[in-house]
Amino acid sequence: MNSSDLQTVAIDLADRSYNIAIRGSLFDNPLSYAELPKAASALIVTNTTVGPLYAVRLQRALANKFGQTYTVTLPDGEEFKNWQNLNLIFDALLAHACDRKTILFALGGGVVGDMTGFAAASYMRGVPFVQVPTTLLAQVDSSVGGKTAINHPLGKNMIGAFYQPLKVVCDLDTLKTLPQRELCAGLAEVIKYGPIADMDFLAWIESNLDALLARDPAALAYAVKRSCEIKAWVVGQDERESGLRAILNFGHTFGHAIEAGLGFGVWLHGEAVGCGMVMAAQLSARLGLIDAFFVNRLTQLIAKAGLPIKAPVLPGPNNAERYLALMRVDKKSEAGDIKFVLIDKPGNALVRGAPDVVVRQVIDTCCA
Ligand code: NAD
Ligand code: GLY
């Protein structure tokens, strides 16, 4: 695939449909925003790291479209994805007398995207927003599909809304400034799509991992496009996660427990998901769904992508019980029964419970 060609992936959701545009030189090009509705004002939401790199260029690109373009800059980090900092967005919207037509622009990674989307869903009961994702993780996953949220100290992404953007502008050039640890974290969500939906894609990632780690533009362009296509296919069938969409949470049940258990921001989300996929694959094998060969194949890929494969021991007296307690507040849990996304054959996932005794064995093995 030629990285200089504009790629478009459609999210098909009736009157909430939109496009994902993928290429370099996109986010600061006024044409990227030409089809958006006119409005008196726009608000760019960014953070203290991404803002200095890109906010002025986005502001310039929006200048002729909107009467006024304002910027609000949030503190950077998963630990700031909370009520207090969500309020900074509402403070800015109200201070600038933003109205119902004001368009919010989420300029940053998944934290900025999730918070901006939630603010857009709730300000004046809903204003439009655009995702301008600048991390690999946000380009392949979080900016697409309309899940928006903030964290609660007791659980990850526990307060939020389903709310779709008007458009997603994935500018591959922004990945050039991404720290390598963040690039690796994004690869976790790329790898995820293989075992749950597309084994050809998994094989492609295995063959192109070095190119991805070296930020080869063509490899990144294909990884973003194929990931968005798979996500679009899933979200198009199950926008609000009444069933199928839960497969996108492969590795997340264990991963969210790692993030909340260690304290948000200690492990990156993608690192926790990478390790969580190893744990979920091991659980799948212990339940007789897949063989050890596939678990090893996936584990090796995750390790080669620079992600942790050994789970952390969580603070507190009983590690396995702490994991279980945290996973019971996962959004997929029903009446306290934890539901896991498991691989039942390579390329296919299902959601089901598992006996606590087997889950404890997986936790003990993975933390050892
Ligand atoms: P992030 O938003 O914290 O960004 C990672 C780091 O990279 C931050 O320090 C950020 O400031 C910095 N950064 C961003 N773009 C940069 C750039 N171009 N150059 C230099 N630095 C840059 O983390 P993330 O991995 O993008 O997103 C993780 C979040 O996404 C989590 O909160 C997770 O829950 C959420 N998420 C949501 C969904 C969804 O469907 N809504 C899916 C997956 C993950
Ligand atoms: N990242 C999981 C989802 O969008 O459903």
Short mmCIF file of C-alpha atoms and ligand atoms in Angstrom, two decimals:
data_model
loop_
_atom_site.label_atom_id
_atom_site.label_comp_id
_atom_site.label_asym_id
_atom_site.label_seq_id
_atom_site.Cartn_x
_atom_site.Cartn_y
_atom_site.Cartn_z
CA MET A 1 0.00 0.00 0.00
CA ASN A 2 1.33 3.46 -0.89
CA SER A 3 1.41 5.62 2.25
CA SER A 4 0.91 8.83 0.24
CA ASP A 5 -2.53 7.74 -1.03
CA LEU A 6 -5.53 8.90 0.98
CA GLN A 7 -7.28 5.89 2.53
CA THR A 8 -10.86 6.16 3.72
CA VAL A 9 -12.68 3.72 5.98
CA ALA A 10 -16.42 4.18 6.43
CA ILE A 11 -18.23 3.60 9.71
CA ASP A 12 -21.73 2.64 8.69
CA LEU A 13 -24.20 3.61 11.42
CA ALA A 14 -27.25 5.05 9.64
CA ASP A 15 -27.54 8.75 10.55
CA ARG A 16 -24.41 8.51 12.72
CA SER A 17 -22.19 7.27 9.87
CA TYR A 18 -18.81 8.90 9.26
CA ASN A 19 -15.45 8.44 7.59
CA ILE A 20 -11.96 7.83 8.88
CA ALA A 21 -9.36 9.57 6.70
CA ILE A 22 -5.86 8.05 6.84
CA ARG A 23 -2.66 9.58 5.40
CA GLY A 24 0.15 12.00 6.24
CA SER A 25 -0.28 15.80 5.96
CA LEU A 26 -3.94 15.69 6.90
CA PHE A 27 -4.57 17.28 10.27
CA ASP A 28 -3.29 20.75 9.34
CA ASN A 29 -4.95 20.80 5.91
CA PRO A 30 -8.19 22.85 5.83
CA LEU A 31 -9.59 20.44 3.21
CA SER A 32 -9.73 17.72 5.87
CA TYR A 33 -12.50 19.70 7.54
CA ALA A 34 -14.26 21.13 4.47
CA GLU A 35 -17.39 18.98 4.80
CA LEU A 36 -17.99 19.83 8.47
CA PRO A 37 -20.94 22.07 9.26
CA LYS A 38 -20.26 25.77 9.72
CA ALA A 39 -20.29 27.03 13.30
CA ALA A 40 -19.51 30.23 15.14
CA SER A 41 -16.84 28.53 17.20
CA ALA A 42 -14.65 25.48 17.61
CA LEU A 43 -12.81 24.21 20.68
CA ILE A 44 -9.60 22.22 20.34
CA VAL A 45 -9.05 19.94 23.33
CA THR A 46 -5.47 18.80 23.71
CA ASN A 47 -2.88 18.23 26.42
CA THR A 48 0.39 19.70 27.63
CA THR A 49 2.47 17.37 25.41
CA VAL A 50 0.51 17.35 22.15
CA GLY A 51 -0.66 20.96 22.30
CA PRO A 52 2.78 22.55 21.90
CA LEU A 53 3.53 20.20 18.98
CA TYR A 54 0.34 20.51 16.94
CA ALA A 55 -2.38 22.83 18.33
CA VAL A 56 -1.36 26.01 16.49
CA ARG A 57 -1.24 24.17 13.15
CA LEU A 58 -4.72 22.75 13.72
CA GLN A 59 -5.97 26.16 14.81
CA ARG A 60 -4.67 27.67 11.54
CA ALA A 61 -6.34 24.93 9.49
CA LEU A 62 -9.67 25.73 11.14
CA ALA A 63 -9.34 29.52 10.99
CA ASN A 64 -11.41 30.13 7.87
CA LYS A 65 -14.12 27.68 8.85
CA PHE A 66 -15.01 28.99 12.28
CA GLY A 67 -15.46 32.53 13.60
CA GLN A 68 -13.40 31.69 16.69
CA THR A 69 -11.21 28.71 17.49
CA TYR A 70 -10.30 28.24 21.14
CA THR A 71 -7.95 25.74 22.75
CA VAL A 72 -8.11 24.07 26.14
CA THR A 73 -5.03 22.20 27.35
CA LEU A 74 -5.46 19.34 29.81
CA PRO A 75 -2.76 17.81 31.99
CA ASP A 76 -1.16 14.80 30.28
CA GLY A 77 -1.74 11.29 31.61
CA GLU A 78 -4.19 8.49 32.28
CA GLU A 79 -4.29 9.57 35.94
CA PHE A 80 -5.92 12.84 34.79
CA LYS A 81 -8.78 11.13 32.94
CA ASN A 82 -11.29 12.08 35.61
CA TRP A 83 -14.15 14.41 36.58
CA GLN A 84 -11.92 17.23 37.68
CA ASN A 85 -10.19 17.50 34.31
CA LEU A 86 -13.35 16.80 32.32
CA ASN A 87 -14.67 19.93 34.01
CA LEU A 88 -11.84 21.97 32.47
CA ILE A 89 -13.45 21.30 29.07
CA PHE A 90 -16.87 22.46 30.32
CA ASP A 91 -15.23 25.50 31.94
CA ALA A 92 -13.70 26.46 28.59
CA LEU A 93 -16.93 25.86 26.66
CA LEU A 94 -18.90 28.05 29.05
CA ALA A 95 -16.22 30.73 29.42
CA HIS A 96 -16.23 31.17 25.64
CA ALA A 97 -20.06 31.05 25.44
CA CYS A 98 -19.88 28.07 23.09
CA ASP A 99 -23.26 27.12 21.70
CA ARG A 100 -24.90 23.92 20.48
CA LYS A 101 -23.22 24.14 17.06
CA THR A 102 -19.71 24.47 18.47
CA ILE A 103 -17.52 21.62 17.24
CA LEU A 104 -14.99 20.06 19.61
CA PHE A 105 -11.72 18.74 18.17
CA ALA A 106 -9.94 16.02 20.14
CA LEU A 107 -6.25 16.52 19.36
CA GLY A 108 -4.23 13.83 21.11
CA GLY A 109 -4.22 10.19 22.14
CA GLY A 110 -6.96 8.06 23.59
CA VAL A 111 -7.15 9.96 26.87
CA VAL A 112 -7.88 13.28 25.16
CA GLY A 113 -10.19 11.52 22.67
CA ASP A 114 -12.25 9.72 25.31
CA MET A 115 -12.58 12.85 27.47
CA THR A 116 -13.43 15.16 24.58
CA GLY A 117 -16.02 12.71 23.29
CA PHE A 118 -17.65 12.49 26.71
CA ALA A 119 -17.65 16.28 27.05
CA ALA A 120 -19.21 16.56 23.58
CA ALA A 121 -21.86 13.96 24.50
CA SER A 122 -22.92 15.92 27.56
CA TYR A 123 -22.36 19.64 26.90
CA MET A 124 -25.81 21.12 26.21
CA ARG A 125 -26.95 17.45 25.89
CA GLY A 126 -24.73 16.90 22.89
CA VAL A 127 -22.54 18.93 20.53
CA PRO A 128 -20.59 17.63 17.51
CA PHE A 129 -16.97 16.54 17.74
CA VAL A 130 -14.10 15.43 15.52
CA GLN A 131 -11.34 13.01 16.44
CA VAL A 132 -7.79 13.97 15.45
CA PRO A 133 -5.88 11.02 16.97
CA THR A 134 -2.11 11.42 17.35
CA THR A 135 -1.11 8.07 18.88
CA LEU A 136 -1.04 4.72 17.12
CA LEU A 137 -3.42 3.38 19.75
CA ALA A 138 -5.92 6.16 19.13
CA GLN A 139 -5.65 5.82 15.33
CA VAL A 140 -6.28 2.06 15.33
CA ASP A 141 -8.87 1.91 18.07
CA SER A 142 -9.96 4.58 20.51
CA SER A 143 -10.89 7.36 18.07
CA VAL A 144 -13.22 5.01 16.18
CA GLY A 145 -16.57 3.66 17.33
CA GLY A 146 -17.88 6.27 19.75
CA LYS A 147 -16.90 4.91 23.15
CA THR A 148 -16.20 7.90 25.40
CA ALA A 149 -15.42 7.84 29.11
CA ILE A 150 -13.49 8.90 32.16
CA ASN A 151 -12.05 6.63 34.86
CA HIS A 152 -13.26 6.20 38.44
CA PRO A 153 -10.70 5.28 41.14
CA LEU A 154 -12.53 1.95 41.48
CA GLY A 155 -12.71 1.13 37.78
CA LYS A 156 -11.49 1.98 34.32
CA ASN A 157 -13.75 3.90 31.87
CA MET A 158 -16.69 3.45 34.23
CA ILE A 159 -18.44 6.74 33.48
CA GLY A 160 -19.14 7.63 29.88
CA ALA A 161 -21.39 7.46 26.85
CA PHE A 162 -21.63 6.03 23.37
CA TYR A 163 -21.29 9.09 21.16
CA GLN A 164 -19.98 9.08 17.59
CA PRO A 165 -17.69 11.75 16.10
CA LEU A 166 -18.46 13.56 12.84
CA LYS A 167 -15.15 12.45 11.37
CA VAL A 168 -11.80 10.89 12.28
CA VAL A 169 -8.64 12.43 10.81
CA CYS A 170 -5.70 10.02 11.22
CA ASP A 171 -2.58 11.91 10.24
CA LEU A 172 0.22 9.34 10.06
CA ASP A 173 2.87 12.09 10.23
CA THR A 174 1.93 12.82 13.85
CA LEU A 175 3.26 9.36 14.76
CA LYS A 176 6.79 10.60 14.02
CA THR A 177 6.96 12.39 17.39
CA LEU A 178 5.43 9.55 19.41
CA PRO A 179 7.77 8.04 22.04
CA GLN A 180 8.75 4.43 21.22
CA ARG A 181 7.08 3.08 24.38
CA GLU A 182 3.79 4.60 23.19
CA LEU A 183 4.23 3.15 19.70
CA CYS A 184 4.64 -0.31 21.27
CA ALA A 185 1.54 0.27 23.40
CA GLY A 186 -0.41 1.03 20.23
CA LEU A 187 0.81 -2.21 18.66
CA ALA A 188 -1.07 -4.13 21.38
CA GLU A 189 -4.40 -2.93 19.95
CA VAL A 190 -3.20 -3.70 16.40
CA ILE A 191 -2.21 -7.25 17.37
CA LYS A 192 -5.58 -7.70 19.12
CA TYR A 193 -7.46 -7.68 15.80
CA GLY A 194 -5.65 -10.81 14.57
CA PRO A 195 -6.70 -13.46 17.09
CA ILE A 196 -10.26 -12.12 17.37
CA ALA A 197 -11.03 -11.60 13.67
CA ASP A 198 -8.33 -11.99 11.05
CA MET A 199 -5.51 -14.51 11.12
CA ASP A 200 -4.14 -13.22 7.78
CA PHE A 201 -3.67 -9.87 9.50
CA LEU A 202 -1.90 -11.57 12.41
CA ALA A 203 0.49 -13.22 9.96
CA TRP A 204 1.02 -9.85 8.24
CA ILE A 205 1.87 -8.23 11.61
CA GLU A 206 4.35 -11.04 12.37
CA SER A 207 6.07 -10.50 9.01
CA ASN A 208 6.06 -6.69 9.27
CA LEU A 209 6.75 -6.16 12.96
CA ASP A 210 10.25 -4.81 12.41
CA ALA A 211 8.93 -2.34 9.83
CA LEU A 212 6.19 -1.24 12.23
CA LEU A 213 8.67 -0.77 15.07
CA ALA A 214 10.87 1.26 12.70
CA ARG A 215 7.80 3.38 11.72
CA ASP A 216 7.92 2.46 8.06
CA PRO A 217 5.19 4.71 6.59
CA ALA A 218 3.66 2.06 4.33
CA ALA A 219 3.55 -0.51 7.13
CA LEU A 220 1.93 1.95 9.54
CA ALA A 221 -0.58 3.04 6.89
CA TYR A 222 -1.66 -0.56 6.30
CA ALA A 223 -1.81 -1.37 10.02
CA VAL A 224 -4.02 1.66 10.72
CA LYS A 225 -6.27 0.99 7.72
CA ARG A 226 -6.76 -2.74 8.36
CA SER A 227 -7.35 -2.16 12.08
CA CYS A 228 -9.96 0.50 11.32
CA GLU A 229 -11.64 -1.79 8.78
CA ILE A 230 -11.99 -4.58 11.33
CA LYS A 231 -13.23 -2.17 13.98
CA ALA A 232 -15.71 -0.68 11.48
CA TRP A 233 -17.00 -4.18 10.67
CA VAL A 234 -17.58 -4.93 14.36
CA VAL A 235 -19.01 -1.53 15.37
CA GLY A 236 -21.28 -1.46 12.30
CA GLN A 237 -22.99 -4.60 13.61
CA ASP A 238 -23.08 -3.78 17.32
CA GLU A 239 -22.59 -0.09 18.11
CA ARG A 240 -23.58 -0.33 21.78
CA GLU A 241 -21.95 -3.63 22.66
CA SER A 242 -24.99 -5.78 23.13
CA GLY A 243 -22.93 -8.74 21.93
CA LEU A 244 -20.27 -8.91 19.21
CA ARG A 245 -18.49 -5.64 20.07
CA ALA A 246 -17.25 -7.14 23.33
CA ILE A 247 -14.66 -9.13 21.33
CA LEU A 248 -12.76 -5.84 20.91
CA ASN A 249 -12.08 -6.15 24.62
CA PHE A 250 -9.78 -9.16 24.18
CA GLY A 251 -7.10 -8.76 26.86
CA HIS A 252 -8.94 -5.86 28.47
CA THR A 253 -10.58 -7.68 31.42
CA PHE A 254 -7.17 -8.60 32.85
CA GLY A 255 -5.66 -5.39 31.43
CA HIS A 256 -8.11 -3.04 33.12
CA ALA A 257 -7.46 -4.84 36.44
CA ILE A 258 -3.73 -4.23 35.96
CA GLU A 259 -4.29 -0.52 35.24
CA ALA A 260 -6.68 0.10 38.15
CA GLY A 261 -4.79 -2.22 40.52
CA LEU A 262 -1.39 -0.58 39.99
CA GLY A 263 -2.89 2.92 39.80
CA PHE A 264 -3.79 4.59 36.49
CA GLY A 265 -0.74 5.60 34.49
CA VAL A 266 1.78 3.17 36.03
CA TRP A 267 1.44 0.75 33.12
CA LEU A 268 0.28 2.20 29.80
CA HIS A 269 -3.13 1.03 28.61
CA GLY A 270 -1.58 -0.80 25.66
CA GLU A 271 0.97 -2.52 27.91
CA ALA A 272 -1.80 -3.75 30.18
CA VAL A 273 -3.79 -4.96 27.14
CA GLY A 274 -0.71 -6.74 25.73
CA CYS A 275 -0.15 -8.63 28.97
CA GLY A 276 -3.92 -9.10 29.35
CA MET A 277 -4.01 -10.84 25.95
CA VAL A 278 -1.36 -13.31 27.15
CA MET A 279 -3.50 -14.00 30.25
CA ALA A 280 -6.72 -14.34 28.23
CA ALA A 281 -4.98 -16.67 25.76
CA GLN A 282 -3.71 -18.80 28.64
CA LEU A 283 -7.21 -18.92 30.09
CA SER A 284 -8.57 -19.97 26.69
CA ALA A 285 -6.02 -22.80 26.59
CA ARG A 286 -6.75 -23.94 30.16
CA LEU A 287 -10.44 -24.14 29.23
CA GLY A 288 -9.52 -26.35 26.26
CA LEU A 289 -10.47 -23.82 23.56
CA ILE A 290 -7.05 -23.35 21.91
CA ASP A 291 -3.74 -25.19 22.08
CA ALA A 292 -0.44 -24.17 23.69
CA PHE A 293 1.11 -23.61 20.25
CA PHE A 294 -1.23 -20.67 19.57
CA VAL A 295 -0.69 -19.23 23.06
CA ASN A 296 3.09 -19.34 22.47
CA ARG A 297 2.77 -17.77 19.02
CA LEU A 298 0.74 -14.85 20.37
CA THR A 299 2.95 -14.45 23.44
CA GLN A 300 6.09 -14.28 21.31
CA LEU A 301 4.58 -11.62 19.07
CA ILE A 302 3.51 -9.52 22.05
CA ALA A 303 7.00 -9.79 23.55
CA LYS A 304 8.66 -8.91 20.22
CA ALA A 305 6.43 -5.84 20.04
CA GLY A 306 8.13 -4.59 23.21
CA LEU A 307 5.18 -5.30 25.48
CA PRO A 308 5.21 -7.00 28.89
CA ILE A 309 4.15 -10.66 29.00
CA LYS A 310 4.65 -11.16 32.75
CA ALA A 311 1.78 -9.78 34.83
CA PRO A 312 2.45 -7.50 37.79
CA VAL A 313 1.73 -8.49 41.38
CA LEU A 314 -0.86 -5.97 42.55
CA PRO A 315 -0.46 -4.13 45.87
CA GLY A 316 -2.40 -5.80 48.70
CA PRO A 317 -2.30 -9.06 50.63
CA ASN A 318 -3.78 -11.58 48.14
CA ASN A 319 -2.80 -10.99 44.54
CA ALA A 320 -5.25 -13.35 42.80
CA GLU A 321 -8.19 -12.15 44.93
CA ARG A 322 -7.28 -8.54 44.13
CA TYR A 323 -7.35 -9.31 40.40
CA LEU A 324 -10.70 -11.10 40.79
CA ALA A 325 -12.21 -8.23 42.81
CA LEU A 326 -11.12 -5.67 40.21
CA MET A 327 -12.40 -7.78 37.33
CA ARG A 328 -15.82 -8.15 39.02
CA VAL A 329 -16.43 -4.43 38.41
CA ASP A 330 -15.60 -4.80 34.69
CA LYS A 331 -18.44 -3.52 32.49
CA LYS A 332 -19.00 -6.99 31.02
CA SER A 333 -19.67 -8.54 34.46
CA GLU A 334 -23.18 -9.70 35.18
CA ALA A 335 -24.33 -10.08 38.79
CA GLY A 336 -20.69 -10.28 39.87
CA ASP A 337 -19.84 -13.00 37.32
CA ILE A 338 -16.76 -12.02 35.33
CA LYS A 339 -17.04 -12.42 31.56
CA PHE A 340 -13.84 -12.94 29.58
CA VAL A 341 -13.14 -12.49 25.89
CA LEU A 342 -11.57 -15.81 24.94
CA ILE A 343 -10.21 -17.24 21.72
CA ASP A 344 -12.14 -20.35 20.78
CA LYS A 345 -10.19 -20.88 17.60
CA PRO A 346 -7.50 -18.68 16.04
CA GLY A 347 -9.31 -15.75 14.38
CA ASN A 348 -12.49 -16.13 16.41
CA ALA A 349 -13.44 -14.87 19.87
CA LEU A 350 -16.30 -15.51 22.26
CA VAL A 351 -17.40 -14.04 25.58
CA ARG A 352 -18.01 -16.35 28.53
CA GLY A 353 -17.35 -16.94 32.21
CA ALA A 354 -14.67 -19.17 33.70
CA PRO A 355 -14.36 -20.95 37.06
CA ASP A 356 -12.53 -18.78 39.62
CA VAL A 357 -10.16 -21.64 40.36
CA VAL A 358 -8.93 -21.67 36.73
CA VAL A 359 -8.66 -17.87 36.62
CA ARG A 360 -6.55 -17.98 39.81
CA GLN A 361 -4.22 -20.53 38.15
CA VAL A 362 -3.76 -18.20 35.18
CA ILE A 363 -3.05 -15.22 37.44
CA ASP A 364 -0.58 -17.22 39.54
CA THR A 365 1.22 -18.53 36.42
CA CYS A 366 1.35 -15.14 34.67
CA CYS A 367 2.53 -13.27 37.78
CA ALA A 368 5.21 -15.85 38.64
P1 NAD B 1 -2.55 8.78 25.77
O1 NAD B 1 -3.71 9.50 25.27
O2 NAD B 1 -2.21 8.92 27.22
O3 NAD B 1 -1.28 9.17 24.89
C1 NAD B 1 -0.07 8.56 25.18
C2 NAD B 1 1.04 9.59 25.41
O4 NAD B 1 1.53 10.05 24.16
C3 NAD B 1 0.63 10.81 26.18
O5 NAD B 1 1.69 11.22 27.00
C4 NAD B 1 0.41 11.84 25.07
O6 NAD B 1 0.52 13.15 25.50
C5 NAD B 1 1.49 11.47 24.11
N1 NAD B 1 1.27 11.81 22.73
C6 NAD B 1 0.13 11.69 22.03
N2 NAD B 1 0.34 11.93 20.74
C7 NAD B 1 1.63 12.25 20.60
C8 NAD B 1 2.46 12.59 19.51
N3 NAD B 1 1.98 12.58 18.27
N4 NAD B 1 3.74 12.88 19.74
C9 NAD B 1 4.25 12.83 21.00
N5 NAD B 1 3.53 12.48 22.07
C10 NAD B 1 2.25 12.18 21.87
O7 NAD B 1 -2.70 7.20 25.54
P2 NAD B 1 -3.26 6.34 24.32
O8 NAD B 1 -2.48 5.09 24.36
O9 NAD B 1 -3.34 7.12 23.07
O10 NAD B 1 -4.75 6.03 24.76
C11 NAD B 1 -5.04 5.28 25.91
C12 NAD B 1 -6.44 5.62 26.36
O11 NAD B 1 -7.36 5.25 25.34
C13 NAD B 1 -6.86 4.90 27.61
O12 NAD B 1 -7.48 5.80 28.48
C14 NAD B 1 -7.87 3.89 27.12
O13 NAD B 1 -8.85 3.57 28.07
C15 NAD B 1 -8.46 4.59 25.94
N6 NAD B 1 -9.05 3.70 24.93
C16 NAD B 1 -10.30 3.97 24.51
C17 NAD B 1 -10.87 3.19 23.53
C18 NAD B 1 -12.22 3.55 22.99
O14 NAD B 1 -12.79 2.75 22.24
N7 NAD B 1 -12.75 4.71 23.30
C19 NAD B 1 -10.16 2.11 22.99
C20 NAD B 1 -8.87 1.86 23.46
C21 NAD B 1 -8.32 2.67 24.42
N1 GLY B 2 -11.89 -0.66 22.31
C1 GLY B 2 -13.07 -1.43 22.52
C2 GLY B 2 -14.25 -0.93 21.78
O1 GLY B 2 -14.19 0.08 21.11
O2 GLY B 2 -15.30 -1.50 21.88
#
